[in-house]
Tab-separated table of C-alpha atoms in Angstrom:
chain	number	residue	atom	x	y	z
Q	1132	MET	CA	201.863	134.357	109.662
Q	1133	ILE	CA	198.158	134.807	109.826
Q	1134	HIS	CA	198.275	135.384	113.493
Q	1135	GLN	CA	201.021	137.833	113.187
Q	1136	TYR	CA	199.030	139.894	110.737
Q	1137	ILE	CA	195.960	139.610	112.996
Q	1138	TYR	CA	198.176	141.009	116.016
Q	1139	LYS	CA	199.415	143.804	114.032
Q	1140	LEU	CA	195.738	144.647	112.979
Q	1141	LEU	CA	194.311	144.747	116.487
Q	1142	PRO	CA	196.183	148.013	117.562
Q	1143	VAL	CA	194.809	149.727	114.593
Q	1144	PHE	CA	191.328	148.453	115.117
Q	1145	PHE	CA	191.294	149.510	118.798
Q	1146	ALA	CA	192.513	152.898	117.991
Q	1147	SER	CA	189.869	153.364	115.194
Q	1148	VAL	CA	187.178	152.477	118.009
Q	1149	SER	CA	188.711	155.139	120.401
Q	1150	ILE	CA	188.672	157.910	117.971
Q	1151	TYR	CA	185.001	157.148	117.371
Q	1152	ALA	CA	183.938	156.411	120.906
Q	1153	GLN	CA	180.789	157.493	122.381
Q	1154	GLN	CA	180.431	161.140	123.234
Q	1155	ILE	CA	181.807	162.161	126.917
Q	1156	PRO	CA	178.814	161.322	129.264
Q	1157	ALA	CA	177.219	164.534	130.746
Q	1158	SER	CA	177.920	165.717	134.349
Q	1159	LYS	CA	175.451	165.421	137.315
Q	1160	GLN	CA	172.591	167.693	137.115
Q	1161	THR	CA	173.657	170.935	138.965
Q	1162	LYS	CA	170.847	173.637	137.653
Q	1163	SER	CA	167.284	173.133	137.782
Q	1164	VAL	CA	165.233	172.994	134.465
Q	1165	LEU	CA	161.896	174.193	133.722
Q	1166	ILE	CA	160.386	173.181	130.200
Q	1167	LEU	CA	157.493	175.427	129.101
Q	1168	ASN	CA	154.748	175.515	126.770
Q	1169	ALA	CA	155.377	172.217	125.002
Q	1170	THR	CA	152.858	169.740	124.560
Q	1171	ALA	CA	153.540	167.010	127.197
Q	1172	HIS	CA	152.749	163.219	126.380
Q	1173	LEU	CA	153.033	161.864	130.119
Q	1174	GLY	CA	153.390	158.261	129.059
Q	1175	ASN	CA	150.350	157.088	130.923
Q	1176	GLY	CA	147.782	158.016	128.397
Q	1177	ASN	CA	147.511	161.435	129.456
Q	1178	VAL	CA	148.295	164.779	127.355
Q	1179	ILE	CA	149.055	168.362	128.713
Q	1180	GLN	CA	148.656	170.630	125.704
Q	1181	ASN	CA	150.502	173.574	127.314
Q	1182	SER	CA	152.856	172.097	129.774
Q	1183	ALA	CA	155.274	173.018	132.761
Q	1184	ILE	CA	157.792	170.156	133.254
Q	1185	GLY	CA	160.496	170.783	136.049
Q	1186	PHE	CA	163.369	168.802	137.382
Q	1187	LYS	CA	166.134	169.189	139.884
Q	1188	ASP	CA	168.925	166.762	140.974
Q	1189	GLY	CA	167.975	164.374	138.620
Q	1190	LYS	CA	164.115	163.915	139.558
Q	1191	ILE	CA	161.193	165.522	138.118
Q	1192	THR	CA	159.626	168.038	140.579
Q	1193	LEU	CA	156.868	169.541	138.475
Q	1194	VAL	CA	154.257	168.431	136.193
Q	1195	ALA	CA	151.377	170.902	135.289
Q	1196	ASP	CA	149.389	172.800	133.036
Q	1197	ALA	CA	151.476	176.198	132.430
Q	1198	THR	CA	148.413	178.055	131.678
Q	1199	THR	CA	147.248	177.631	135.327
Q	1200	ILE	CA	150.510	176.997	137.348
Q	1201	ARG	CA	151.911	179.924	139.368
Q	1202	LEU	CA	155.665	179.920	140.100
Q	1203	ALA	CA	158.318	182.255	141.708
Q	1204	ALA	CA	160.500	184.163	139.095
Q	1205	ASN	CA	163.606	182.350	140.618
Q	1206	ALA	CA	161.958	178.887	140.961
Q	1207	TYR	CA	164.283	177.352	138.443
Q	1208	ASP	CA	167.624	178.003	137.234
Q	1209	THR	CA	166.985	177.534	133.496
Q	1210	THR	CA	163.862	177.678	131.423
Q	1211	ILE	CA	163.521	176.319	128.098
Q	1212	ASP	CA	160.559	177.611	125.853
Q	1213	ALA	CA	159.315	174.596	124.074
Q	1214	SER	CA	156.380	176.352	122.410
Q	1215	GLY	CA	155.140	174.362	119.361
Q	1216	LYS	CA	157.342	171.290	120.312
Q	1217	HIS	CA	156.410	167.877	122.237
Q	1218	VAL	CA	157.740	166.538	125.486
Q	1219	TYR	CA	158.278	162.720	126.027
Q	1220	PRO	CA	159.701	160.322	128.704
Q	1221	GLY	CA	162.663	158.564	127.499
Q	1222	PHE	CA	161.823	155.537	125.286
Q	1223	ILE	CA	162.739	152.085	126.444
Q	1224	ALA	CA	164.234	149.408	124.229
Q	1225	ALA	CA	163.571	145.908	125.511
Q	1226	ASN	CA	165.310	142.846	124.888
Q	1227	THR	CA	168.123	144.259	123.064
Q	1228	THR	CA	171.892	143.461	122.427
Q	1229	LEU	CA	172.900	147.134	122.495
Q	1230	GLY	CA	176.530	147.265	123.884
Q	1231	LEU	CA	177.105	143.466	123.590
Q	1232	VAL	CA	178.236	143.447	120.078
Q	1233	GLU	CA	180.218	146.171	118.034
Q	1234	ILE	CA	181.101	144.400	114.788
Q	1235	ASP	CA	179.452	141.290	113.897
Q	1236	ALA	CA	182.524	140.037	111.965
Q	1237	VAL	CA	185.091	140.810	114.790
Q	1238	LYS	CA	184.704	137.789	117.149
Q	1239	SER	CA	186.409	139.771	120.030
Q	1240	SER	CA	183.756	142.342	119.948
Q	1241	ASP	CA	180.826	140.004	120.293
Q	1242	ASP	CA	179.908	139.394	123.812
Q	1243	GLN	CA	176.292	138.334	123.133
Q	1244	GLU	CA	176.312	134.446	123.809
Q	1245	GLU	CA	177.947	131.962	125.950
Q	1246	ILE	CA	178.483	128.263	125.373
Q	1247	GLY	CA	176.128	125.724	126.897
Q	1248	SER	CA	172.397	125.546	127.286
Q	1249	PHE	CA	171.472	126.505	130.725
Q	1250	ASN	CA	173.204	129.449	131.597
Q	1251	PRO	CA	171.090	131.706	134.173
Q	1252	ASN	CA	174.308	132.594	135.771
Q	1253	VAL	CA	175.671	134.344	132.733
Q	1254	ARG	CA	175.143	138.175	133.535
Q	1255	SER	CA	175.097	140.423	130.497
Q	1256	ILE	CA	175.575	143.700	132.342
Q	1257	ILE	CA	179.432	142.861	132.700
Q	1258	ALA	CA	179.874	142.621	128.937
Q	1259	TYR	CA	178.079	145.758	128.175
Q	1260	ASN	CA	180.261	148.400	126.331
Q	1261	SER	CA	179.099	151.799	127.516
Q	1262	GLU	CA	181.103	153.301	124.824
Q	1263	SER	CA	179.730	151.596	121.817
Q	1264	LYS	CA	179.303	153.680	118.852
Q	1265	VAL	CA	175.903	151.715	118.159
Q	1266	VAL	CA	174.415	152.932	121.643
Q	1267	GLU	CA	175.000	156.669	120.636
Q	1268	THR	CA	172.927	156.151	117.428
Q	1269	VAL	CA	169.784	155.254	119.237
Q	1270	ARG	CA	169.524	158.397	121.223
Q	1271	PRO	CA	168.694	160.782	118.708
Q	1272	ASN	CA	165.379	159.084	118.228
Q	1273	GLY	CA	164.634	159.243	121.994
Q	1274	ILE	CA	165.502	155.971	123.093
Q	1275	LEU	CA	167.157	156.538	126.558
Q	1276	ILE	CA	167.118	153.428	128.416
Q	1277	ALA	CA	167.488	149.684	127.323
Q	1278	GLN	CA	167.398	146.075	128.587
Q	1279	VAL	CA	170.654	144.409	127.526
Q	1280	THR	CA	169.723	140.954	127.053
Q	1281	PRO	CA	172.030	137.906	126.153
Q	1282	ARG	CA	171.090	135.416	123.401
Q	1283	GLY	CA	171.374	131.543	122.656
Q	1284	GLY	CA	171.042	128.298	124.468
Q	1285	ARG	CA	167.844	127.202	126.233
Q	1286	ILE	CA	168.425	129.606	129.055
Q	1287	SER	CA	170.565	132.558	127.575
Q	1288	GLY	CA	171.317	134.356	131.028
Q	1289	THR	CA	170.318	137.369	133.029
Q	1290	SER	CA	169.430	140.599	131.524
Q	1291	SER	CA	169.990	144.122	132.973
Q	1292	ILE	CA	168.492	147.550	132.306
Q	1293	VAL	CA	170.887	150.537	131.607
Q	1294	GLN	CA	170.597	154.291	130.944
Q	1295	LEU	CA	172.285	155.123	127.580
Q	1296	ASP	CA	174.785	157.938	128.871
Q	1297	ALA	CA	177.790	156.377	131.121
Q	1298	TRP	CA	181.298	155.808	131.486
Q	1299	SER	CA	181.001	152.160	132.604
Q	1300	TRP	CA	178.402	149.473	133.122
Q	1301	GLN	CA	178.651	150.222	136.822
Q	1302	ASP	CA	177.439	153.750	136.001
Q	1303	ALA	CA	174.785	152.803	133.639
Q	1304	ILE	CA	172.757	150.563	135.787
Q	1305	VAL	CA	169.169	151.344	136.110
Q	1306	LYS	CA	168.084	147.749	137.476
Q	1307	GLU	CA	170.696	144.915	137.544
Q	1308	ASN	CA	169.921	141.413	136.877
Q	1309	ASP	CA	166.125	142.082	136.309
Q	1310	GLY	CA	165.301	138.719	134.930
Q	1311	ILE	CA	166.442	135.499	133.131
Q	1312	HIS	CA	165.556	134.522	129.596
Q	1313	LEU	CA	164.387	131.103	128.598
Q	1314	ASN	CA	164.065	130.262	124.836
Q	1315	PHE	CA	161.093	127.721	124.951
Q	1316	PRO	CA	160.980	125.124	122.313
Q	1317	SER	CA	159.057	125.268	119.216
Q	1318	SER	CA	156.071	122.861	118.936
Q	1319	PHE	CA	156.846	122.757	115.102
Q	1320	LYS	CA	159.747	122.923	112.911
Q	1321	ARG	CA	160.190	123.828	109.090
Q	1322	SER	CA	162.522	121.720	106.832
Q	1323	GLY	CA	164.594	123.424	103.965
Q	1324	SER	CA	166.380	126.636	104.344
Q	1325	TRP	CA	165.591	130.455	104.549
Q	1326	PHE	CA	165.809	130.960	100.559
Q	1327	GLU	CA	163.773	127.514	99.905
Q	1328	PRO	CA	161.541	126.769	102.936
Q	1329	GLY	CA	160.115	123.172	103.178
Q	1330	LEU	CA	157.181	121.813	104.900
Q	1331	ILE	CA	156.225	122.493	108.618
Q	1332	GLU	CA	155.987	119.434	110.617
Q	1333	ALA	CA	155.540	118.871	114.558
Q	1334	ASN	CA	158.597	118.628	116.342
Q	1335	LYS	CA	158.964	115.309	117.646
Q	1336	ASP	CA	161.397	116.250	120.398
Q	1337	TYR	CA	159.110	118.897	121.997
Q	1338	PRO	CA	157.857	116.965	125.114
Q	1339	LYS	CA	161.567	115.840	125.821
Q	1340	GLN	CA	162.860	119.566	125.602
Q	1341	ALA	CA	160.028	120.830	127.714
Q	1342	GLU	CA	160.588	118.155	130.221
Q	1343	GLU	CA	164.194	119.149	130.188
Q	1344	ILE	CA	163.326	122.660	131.169
Q	1345	ASN	CA	160.719	121.554	133.837
Q	1346	ALA	CA	163.489	119.134	135.326
Q	1347	PHE	CA	165.951	122.092	135.407
Q	1348	LEU	CA	163.463	124.558	137.296
Q	1349	ILE	CA	162.501	121.725	139.901
Q	1350	ASN	CA	166.156	121.110	140.644
Q	1351	ALA	CA	166.712	125.028	140.816
Q	1352	LYS	CA	163.712	125.348	143.249
Q	1353	VAL	CA	164.637	122.523	145.566
Q	1354	TYR	CA	168.336	123.944	145.693
Q	1355	ASN	CA	167.265	127.314	146.536
Q	1356	GLN	CA	164.814	126.140	149.287
Q	1357	GLY	CA	167.420	123.710	150.868
Q	1358	SER	CA	170.697	124.261	152.247
Q	1359	SER	CA	173.166	122.162	149.886
Q	1360	LYS	CA	176.640	121.796	151.130
Q	1361	GLU	CA	177.991	122.198	147.797
Q	1362	ARG	CA	177.520	125.345	145.974
Q	1363	ASN	CA	175.933	125.291	142.438
Q	1364	ILE	CA	176.264	128.874	140.929
Q	1365	VAL	CA	173.971	128.003	137.839
Q	1366	LEU	CA	171.217	126.718	140.160
Q	1367	GLU	CA	171.727	129.689	142.573
Q	1368	ALA	CA	171.467	132.104	140.091
Q	1369	THR	CA	167.652	131.326	139.669
Q	1370	LYS	CA	166.882	132.367	143.214
Q	1371	GLY	CA	165.081	135.542	142.115
Q	1372	LEU	CA	162.816	133.639	140.085
Q	1373	PHE	CA	161.122	131.921	143.117
Q	1374	ASP	CA	161.317	134.853	145.630
Q	1375	GLY	CA	159.838	137.183	143.118
Q	1376	THR	CA	162.936	139.612	142.772
Q	1377	GLN	CA	163.500	138.647	139.334
Q	1378	THR	CA	161.145	137.959	136.034
Q	1379	LEU	CA	161.156	135.071	133.889
Q	1380	TYR	CA	161.337	136.187	130.235
Q	1381	ILE	CA	159.954	133.570	128.079
Q	1382	HIS	CA	160.817	133.849	124.480
Q	1383	ALA	CA	157.763	132.204	122.447
Q	1384	ASP	CA	155.686	132.843	119.683
Q	1385	GLU	CA	153.294	130.063	118.916
Q	1386	GLU	CA	150.059	129.454	120.899
Q	1387	LYS	CA	151.098	126.228	122.349
Q	1388	GLN	CA	154.411	127.331	123.159
Q	1389	ILE	CA	152.830	130.349	125.333
Q	1390	VAL	CA	150.244	128.160	126.906
Q	1391	ASP	CA	152.714	125.295	127.669
Q	1392	ALA	CA	155.622	127.685	129.226
Q	1393	ILE	CA	153.064	129.671	131.384
Q	1394	GLN	CA	151.655	126.499	132.924
Q	1395	LEU	CA	155.295	125.396	133.388
Q	1396	ALA	CA	156.652	128.325	135.154
Q	1397	VAL	CA	153.204	128.761	137.352
Q	1398	ASP	CA	153.548	124.804	138.301
Q	1399	ASN	CA	157.113	125.679	139.468
Q	1400	GLN	CA	155.884	128.763	141.447
Q	1401	ILE	CA	157.669	131.301	139.391
Q	1402	LYS	CA	156.016	134.673	140.413
Q	1403	LYS	CA	156.745	137.283	137.640
Q	1404	ILE	CA	156.523	136.002	133.862
Q	1405	VAL	CA	156.680	138.059	130.675
Q	1406	ILE	CA	156.383	136.603	127.212
Q	1407	VAL	CA	158.814	137.967	124.735
Q	1408	GLY	CA	157.738	137.664	120.947
Q	1409	GLY	CA	154.175	136.472	121.487
Q	1410	PHE	CA	152.982	136.655	117.690
Q	1411	GLU	CA	150.067	134.177	118.789
Q	1412	ALA	CA	149.716	135.670	122.122
Q	1413	TYR	CA	146.172	136.692	121.169
Q	1414	LYS	CA	145.102	133.204	120.874
Q	1415	ALA	CA	146.443	132.333	124.535
Q	1416	ALA	CA	144.736	135.620	125.968
Q	1417	ASP	CA	142.885	133.428	128.546
Q	1418	ALA	CA	146.137	132.159	130.098
Q	1419	LEU	CA	147.914	135.501	129.938
Q	1420	GLN	CA	144.909	137.149	131.829
Q	1421	LYS	CA	144.656	134.438	134.193
Q	1422	TYR	CA	148.164	134.663	135.537
Q	1423	ASN	CA	148.692	138.320	134.895
Q	1424	VAL	CA	151.360	137.672	132.138
Q	1425	GLY	CA	152.359	140.779	129.841
Q	1426	VAL	CA	153.769	140.675	126.397
Q	1427	LEU	CA	157.051	142.291	124.962
Q	1428	LEU	CA	155.602	142.124	121.254
Q	1429	ARG	CA	158.086	141.222	118.500
Q	1430	ARG	CA	159.170	143.427	115.781
Q	1431	VAL	CA	156.000	144.510	114.007
Q	1432	HIS	CA	157.691	145.473	110.889
Q	1433	ASP	CA	157.689	141.792	109.846
Q	1434	MET	CA	155.776	139.280	107.990
Q	1435	PRO	CA	153.085	136.897	109.425
Q	1436	THR	CA	154.299	133.484	110.465
Q	1437	SER	CA	151.913	131.773	108.444
Q	1438	ASP	CA	150.746	132.131	104.891
Q	1439	ASP	CA	147.108	131.973	105.669
Q	1440	GLN	CA	147.430	135.000	108.326
Q	1441	ASP	CA	146.428	138.719	107.242
Q	1442	VAL	CA	149.422	140.216	105.946
Q	1443	ASN	CA	148.637	143.367	108.191
Q	1444	LEU	CA	148.397	141.156	111.208
Q	1445	PRO	CA	151.834	142.259	112.812
Q	1446	TYR	CA	150.899	145.741	112.671
Q	1447	LYS	CA	147.530	145.187	114.324
Q	1448	MET	CA	148.624	142.924	116.954
Q	1449	ALA	CA	149.503	145.476	119.685
Q	1450	LYS	CA	145.775	146.723	119.373
Q	1451	ILE	CA	144.373	143.181	119.443
Q	1452	LEU	CA	146.316	142.252	122.682
Q	1453	THR	CA	145.580	145.884	124.296
Q	1454	ASP	CA	141.787	145.227	123.642
Q	1455	LYS	CA	142.136	142.086	125.578
Q	1456	GLY	CA	143.435	143.755	128.686
Q	1457	ILE	CA	146.870	142.653	128.111
Q	1458	VAL	CA	149.941	144.754	129.176
Q	1459	VAL	CA	151.770	145.042	126.171
Q	1460	GLY	CA	155.369	146.556	125.294
Q	1461	LEU	CA	157.471	146.485	122.191
Q	1462	GLU	CA	160.580	144.970	121.210
Q	1463	ASN	CA	162.757	144.951	118.233
Q	1464	SER	CA	164.938	141.891	118.051
Q	1465	GLY	CA	165.644	139.880	114.852
Q	1466	ASP	CA	167.850	140.639	111.881
Q	1467	HIS	CA	170.356	143.735	112.352
Q	1468	GLU	CA	168.619	144.361	115.456
Q	1469	ARG	CA	171.218	146.690	116.987
Q	1470	MET	CA	171.284	148.841	113.912
Q	1471	SER	CA	167.476	149.138	113.801
Q	1472	VAL	CA	166.471	149.584	117.591
Q	1473	ARG	CA	166.548	153.237	116.681
Q	1474	ASN	CA	163.309	152.437	114.723
Q	1475	LEU	CA	161.522	151.481	117.831
Q	1476	PRO	CA	159.397	154.782	118.007
Q	1477	PHE	CA	158.209	154.106	114.425
Q	1478	LEU	CA	157.024	150.575	115.314
Q	1479	ALA	CA	154.659	152.070	117.917
Q	1480	GLY	CA	153.982	154.662	115.204
Q	1481	THR	CA	152.738	151.700	113.050
Q	1482	CYS	CA	150.563	150.226	115.752
Q	1483	ALA	CA	148.855	153.625	115.949
Q	1484	ALA	CA	148.319	153.874	112.273
Q	1485	PHE	CA	146.573	150.387	112.366
Q	1486	GLY	CA	143.970	151.239	115.080
Q	1487	LEU	CA	145.718	151.573	118.424
Q	1488	ASP	CA	145.084	155.088	120.187
Q	1489	LYS	CA	148.121	157.235	119.818
Q	1490	GLU	CA	148.804	157.876	123.527
Q	1491	LYS	CA	148.403	153.930	124.152
Q	1492	ALA	CA	150.893	153.454	121.217
Q	1493	VAL	CA	153.250	155.652	123.080
Q	1494	GLN	CA	152.769	153.617	126.331
Q	1495	LEU	CA	153.994	150.531	124.459
Q	1496	ILE	CA	157.572	151.912	124.489
Q	1497	THR	CA	157.228	153.937	128.083
Q	1498	LEU	CA	155.062	152.897	130.945
Q	1499	ASN	CA	154.046	149.494	129.658
Q	1500	THR	CA	157.581	148.442	129.087
Q	1501	ALA	CA	158.777	149.973	132.270
Q	1502	LYS	CA	156.008	147.767	134.129
Q	1503	LEU	CA	157.176	144.581	132.386
Q	1504	LEU	CA	160.675	145.435	133.115
Q	1505	GLY	CA	159.842	146.155	136.780
Q	1506	ILE	CA	161.267	149.799	136.510
Q	1507	ASP	CA	157.986	151.707	136.532
Q	1508	THR	CA	158.453	153.294	139.787
Q	1509	SER	CA	161.267	155.368	138.484
Q	1510	CYS	CA	160.919	155.351	134.573
Q	1511	GLY	CA	158.158	155.127	131.891
Q	1512	THR	CA	156.105	158.500	132.735
Q	1513	LEU	CA	156.370	162.211	133.237
Q	1514	GLU	CA	155.483	162.233	137.020
Q	1515	THR	CA	156.839	164.038	140.103
Q	1516	GLY	CA	159.618	162.017	142.010
Q	1517	LYS	CA	160.723	159.878	138.963
Q	1518	ASP	CA	163.722	160.109	136.951
Q	1519	ALA	CA	164.370	162.978	134.713
Q	1520	THR	CA	164.825	160.865	131.814
Q	1521	LEU	CA	162.981	162.874	128.823
Q	1522	PHE	CA	163.343	164.591	125.574
Q	1523	ILE	CA	161.943	167.455	123.681
Q	1524	SER	CA	161.102	166.656	119.795
Q	1525	GLU	CA	160.072	169.302	117.222
Q	1526	GLY	CA	156.976	167.053	116.312
Q	1527	ASP	CA	155.439	163.650	116.770
Q	1528	ALA	CA	158.032	161.191	118.188
Q	1529	LEU	CA	156.373	158.393	116.559
Q	1530	ASP	CA	156.750	159.821	113.105
Q	1531	MET	CA	160.086	159.674	111.456
Q	1532	ARG	CA	159.354	162.758	109.436
Q	1533	THR	CA	158.858	164.769	112.555
Q	1534	ASN	CA	160.957	162.858	115.234
Q	1535	LYS	CA	163.423	165.601	115.652
Q	1536	LEU	CA	165.154	165.855	119.129
Q	1537	THR	CA	166.242	169.417	120.296
Q	1538	SER	CA	167.262	168.249	123.744
Q	1539	ALA	CA	167.394	165.185	125.803
Q	1540	PHE	CA	168.197	164.480	129.464
Q	1541	ILE	CA	168.961	161.266	131.488
Q	1542	GLN	CA	168.263	161.504	135.051
Q	1543	GLY	CA	168.472	165.067	134.608
Q	1544	ARG	CA	171.707	165.585	132.747
Q	1545	THR	CA	171.947	167.142	129.506
Q	1546	ILE	CA	173.049	164.663	126.854
Q	1547	ILE	CA	174.643	164.984	123.544
Q	1548	LEU	CA	172.737	164.117	120.431
Q	1549	GLU	CA	175.405	164.404	118.011
Q	1550	THR	CA	176.949	160.994	116.871
Q	1551	PHE	CA	179.529	160.058	114.352
Q	1552	GLN	CA	176.825	159.541	111.940
Q	1553	THR	CA	175.461	163.146	112.468
Q	1554	LYS	CA	179.079	164.363	111.925
Q	1555	LEU	CA	179.262	162.407	108.753
Q	1556	ASN	CA	176.012	163.856	107.609
Q	1557	ASP	CA	177.182	167.432	108.362
Q	1558	LYS	CA	180.333	167.098	106.686
Q	1559	PHE	CA	178.942	165.950	103.368
Q	1560	LYS	CA	176.029	168.385	103.422
Q	1561	ALA	CA	178.765	171.232	103.854
Q	1562	LYS	CA	180.649	169.465	100.677
Q	1563	PHE	CA	177.564	169.810	98.458
Q	1564	ASN	CA	176.454	173.299	99.875
Q	1565	GLN	CA	173.277	171.699	101.376
Q	1566	LYS	CA	171.371	173.006	104.553
């Protein structure tokens, strides 16, 4: 009876999903666009106060000062006067499960995790739902690109980078299989529970767990250097780590974790390494600098990890690491992470409020993240030749009071900023006669 009841409910569930599916993706850009007179935040630390930003066929063709540039009257098909407004490159959300889970309580809509411990062959991109209702909610805050990342296990799998306006996962791809995600074991463990935490003590299994990772990487390296007669798709999936075409994303927060993980990766001749989380990365700055390792910093709207740390340390962390010469991006994983991805710009805003230069704070979610994800040749800044993935905001996009998008473009296509949430907002504002 229970199964019969569930089967009767499934058509209703999927019908409700289709009714509120994502907005129809925009058509390919056919008319060139010129944005004039806005303050342009280029994403590389530079600002043009009175700018001219032009794009055609999905690519940026002009970035200049509007007070000095000379253009023919018919140089662009459409002109947008953005006086008093601001233009930014599309923000990039790293290490997110956007499109992998729709409703946490509905198992059939949850594709973020696979069984097993070592799953480098698991590709998150084929599970990405481009019509997710959650995906459309992040675009009105300027988030136009995301790294879709699996969860669970010791090696979770392979992530891919997508643009957030597509018919399917194939259409969405910006960079497929950009890297493999390793959850490095913690050297400490805490007893008790979340509501009644106990003592912190050493993880006695840490050496064994680290050695298991080392043994796996050694086997993977040997397999990919040789010519085994028997195909092993798990080991084969790691080939990009050793030839430099993929990045090893190491999820680690503690100083010892970070130092040990970097050394292990270097010993196994892995060429590209990025730390994800990195709360104590400032303590491991020497190793990060020596091996040119960047950090996708964990959610800064969080508490410190130890009782004796400065309560404001998470807010200051981006500046501390930046001042040490480390390339820093932001990520927003944690509780309710899909629903709070939209807050990514405000995490950068908090970093700016606690000492980081405002334009460097913009870089945390534009150029820096693009560099760490390996997409900086096409995304992350307003530069000629790059994808025209950008947006216009009425004010400072890092401030939730003034982050109000009036237009957004993905690869030159004008995207719709309306969502099912904005529709509900308009509905009830009308009910109560509010503007």
